[in-house]
Amino acid sequence: MAQWTSAVGPAQLARQLQAQQPRPAGPGARKPPAYRALADGIRLLVLEGRVPVAARLPAERELALALTVSRTTVAAAYEALRAEGFLESRRGAGSWTAVPAGNPLPARGLEPLPPEALGSMIDLGCAALPAPEPWLTRGVQGALEELPPYAHTHGDYPAGLPALRQMLADRYTARGIPTMPEQIMVTTGAMGAIDAICHLFAGRGERIAVESPSYANILQLMREAGARLVPVAMSEGLGSWDLGRWRQVLRDAAPRLAYVVADFHNPTGALADEDQRRQLVDAARSAGTVLVVDETMAELHLDDDVEMPRPVCAFDPAGSTVLTVGSASKAFWAGMRIGWVRAAPDVIRSLVAARAYADLGTPVLEQLGVNWLMRTGGWEEAVTLRRDQARENRDALVTAVRRELPEWEFSVPRGGLTLWVRTGGLSGSRLAEAGERVGVRVPSGPRFGVDGAFEGFVRLPFTVGGPVADEAAARLAAAARLVESGAGGGTEPPRSFVA
């Protein structure tokens, strides 16, 4: 019986390997043999989670043809990986990826570190801040006071609690987009909203256009739903949207869905202006593409002089082209798993009907908590506190990185929670691996691209400040020195790995 659970094609593996930047050689170091470089490249893809564990690799001859190297080189690389515990083989079943005994399996997302690891590791993987107290406690207390009438019902509200749907509709109306509660579905976080949209609109094999780079966890969600991702590059400098490219992709590829983060884009922090928003909606409407707009960062403007443009859905008020996704996770707290979709009433009805075969509804207590906060003004107070925290952390992190790593390049975003950093020619994947050795966890650029793009980047969130930001930058500098010396990607696996 075969031990592999998925397969990686030779062309796909070749693209991922060729997108990697070579490891810099230390002073006087000799270039590694071709088989060693190939083995290190495959090993790095496994440790990064971009090639799954228990994935069948191409046959030696197939990979040699795809890489235009000798079969002997591939055979020697596979043998080295087997000796190190990163590959297993069986005659007749092929070879599949593995991790050595005692090493945690690499995760594919950017989930937080387990609590027991927080004492020794600085976590720059998850762009989420602690709860904005006392508002979390007050919201929960308010929800408990309002819970008794709901406790006498079945508790299943597939479209969301009527009171929260009305509250969210009123908030859109106050922003200048008239909205009825029938245009709102409450979900279990923004991920739940986008998962429901993908299953309704984009069946397996359908094309979805995405920004390049884009939010890593959403890209992975779409991949696992069977979508064919069509990347659309940001404009030069990654500071805005290239509308010419968007029009061309939407016209030529005819994707069923397009996913964008127009408000403090994750990971670059860019903010689309009104003209870009209008043109994007017009292009999607002309192509017959449904435009999914992620607003989870929209309330996190960090500088006082930022003038926020109108929401993207203002250019499609009926919700026939634009589906807007919002969430409490970034603006309030990631542990408050409340999200929502704003769309046309018929779209909401279809989403609700499809949900009956998924999760039935979102927890009532959390919905009551968010509704209480929004009704009493606690939401605005909490978001103000969140902005203050993120601004202080951003400024501390920017100062520390500029001091410790002056060759790294980035633009300071005016809002959001993430800094997108060009790493001075170093491999982001190797930096992530070396970071695990020195006690800092950072996601590499390829997690935010398609097929290995952005190897020369890392994403740094505004989740630490003060002395911790200083220490994080110092550990990143130590990781960079390991990579520069050639010690950041040798044959020994890191002590631990959490993606």
GROMACS .gro file of N, CA and C in nm, residues 126-132 187-192 215 295-297 299-300 326-340 370 379 386 417:
model
  114
  126CYS      N    1   0.179   3.554   1.303
  126CYS     CA    2   0.035   3.580   1.305
  126CYS      C    3   0.009   3.728   1.325
  127ALA      N    4  -0.061   3.791   1.231
  127ALA     CA    5  -0.090   3.935   1.239
  127ALA      C    6  -0.215   3.957   1.322
  128ALA      N    7  -0.202   3.937   1.452
  128ALA     CA    8  -0.315   3.954   1.544
  128ALA      C    9  -0.263   4.003   1.678
  129LEU      N   10  -0.336   4.095   1.739
  129LEU     CA   11  -0.298   4.156   1.866
  129LEU      C   12  -0.380   4.100   1.981
  130PRO      N   13  -0.333   4.116   2.104
  130PRO     CA   14  -0.414   4.075   2.219
  130PRO      C   15  -0.546   4.152   2.225
  131ALA      N   16  -0.639   4.099   2.301
  131ALA     CA   17  -0.772   4.160   2.310
  131ALA      C   18  -0.765   4.302   2.368
  132PRO      N   19  -0.847   4.394   2.317
  132PRO     CA   20  -0.848   4.531   2.367
  132PRO      C   21  -0.932   4.544   2.493
  187THR      N   22  -2.107   3.523   0.961
  187THR     CA   23  -2.030   3.401   0.941
  187THR      C   24  -1.934   3.380   1.058
  188THR      N   25  -1.868   3.267   1.058
  188THR     CA   26  -1.767   3.238   1.159
  188THR      C   27  -1.633   3.290   1.108
  189GLY      N   28  -1.610   3.418   1.127
  189GLY     CA   29  -1.489   3.484   1.081
  189GLY      C   30  -1.492   3.511   0.932
  190ALA      N   31  -1.396   3.593   0.886
  190ALA     CA   32  -1.386   3.622   0.743
  190ALA      C   33  -1.351   3.497   0.663
  191MET      N   34  -1.272   3.407   0.721
  191MET     CA   35  -1.238   3.284   0.651
  191MET      C   36  -1.364   3.202   0.622
  192GLY      N   37  -1.455   3.198   0.718
  192GLY     CA   38  -1.580   3.127   0.696
  192GLY      C   39  -1.661   3.191   0.584
  215TYR      N   40  -0.310   3.749   0.071
  215TYR     CA   41  -0.315   3.691   0.205
  215TYR      C   42  -0.297   3.540   0.198
  295GLU      N   43  -1.259   4.348   0.365
  295GLU     CA   44  -1.250   4.474   0.439
  295GLU      C   45  -1.201   4.455   0.583
  296THR      N   46  -1.137   4.345   0.613
  296THR     CA   47  -1.105   4.317   0.752
  296THR      C   48  -1.008   4.417   0.813
  297MET      N   49  -0.929   4.488   0.730
  297MET     CA   50  -0.834   4.588   0.780
  297MET      C   51  -0.888   4.730   0.769
  299GLU      N   52  -1.080   4.939   0.917
  299GLU     CA   53  -1.089   5.035   1.029
  299GLU      C   54  -0.954   5.064   1.092
  300LEU      N   55  -0.848   5.002   1.040
  300LEU     CA   56  -0.718   5.015   1.104
  300LEU      C   57  -0.629   5.118   1.034
  326GLY      N   58  -1.640   4.135   0.589
  326GLY     CA   59  -1.587   4.206   0.705
  326GLY      C   60  -1.567   4.110   0.821
  327SER      N   61  -1.502   4.159   0.926
  327SER     CA   62  -1.470   4.070   1.038
  327SER      C   63  -1.437   4.150   1.162
  328ALA      N   64  -1.460   4.088   1.278
  328ALA     CA   65  -1.417   4.145   1.405
  328ALA      C   66  -1.273   4.105   1.439
  329SER      N   67  -1.213   4.015   1.363
  329SER     CA   68  -1.087   3.953   1.403
  329SER      C   69  -0.969   4.048   1.404
  330LYS      N   70  -0.957   4.136   1.304
  330LYS     CA   71  -0.843   4.227   1.298
  330LYS      C   72  -0.872   4.356   1.375
  331ALA      N   73  -0.989   4.413   1.355
  331ALA     CA   74  -1.020   4.541   1.419
  331ALA      C   75  -1.044   4.526   1.569
  332PHE      N   76  -1.090   4.407   1.613
  332PHE     CA   77  -1.119   4.388   1.755
  332PHE      C   78  -1.027   4.282   1.814
  333TRP      N   79  -1.055   4.155   1.788
  333TRP     CA   80  -0.974   4.047   1.845
  333TRP      C   81  -0.995   3.921   1.765
  334ALA      N   82  -0.884   3.849   1.735
  334ALA     CA   83  -0.893   3.728   1.653
  334ALA      C   84  -0.976   3.620   1.720
  335GLY      N   85  -0.983   3.621   1.854
  335GLY     CA   86  -1.062   3.522   1.924
  335GLY      C   87  -1.211   3.545   1.915
  336MET      N   88  -1.254   3.661   1.866
  336MET     CA   89  -1.396   3.691   1.845
  336MET      C   90  -1.428   3.651   1.701
  337ARG      N   91  -1.463   3.526   1.681
  337ARG     CA   92  -1.476   3.471   1.546
  337ARG      C   93  -1.609   3.508   1.481
  338ILE      N   94  -1.624   3.638   1.454
  338ILE     CA   95  -1.744   3.689   1.389
  338ILE      C   96  -1.704   3.758   1.259
  339GLY      N   97  -1.761   3.713   1.149
  339GLY     CA   98  -1.741   3.778   1.021
  339GLY      C   99  -1.877   3.800   0.956
  340TRP      N  100  -1.874   3.860   0.839
  340TRP     CA  101  -2.002   3.884   0.769
  340TRP      C  102  -1.978   3.906   0.621
  370VAL      N  103  -2.062   4.114   1.990
  370VAL     CA  104  -2.031   4.214   1.888
  370VAL      C  105  -2.145   4.315   1.875
  379TRP      N  106  -1.745   4.939   2.058
  379TRP     CA  107  -1.668   4.900   1.941
  379TRP      C  108  -1.571   5.012   1.900
  386ARG      N  109  -0.710   4.968   1.962
  386ARG     CA  110  -0.638   4.880   1.870
  386ARG      C  111  -0.546   4.962   1.778
  417LEU      N  112  -0.187   4.597   0.955
  417LEU     CA  113  -0.109   4.530   1.060
  417LEU      C  114   0.019   4.467   1.006
   0.00000   0.00000   0.00000
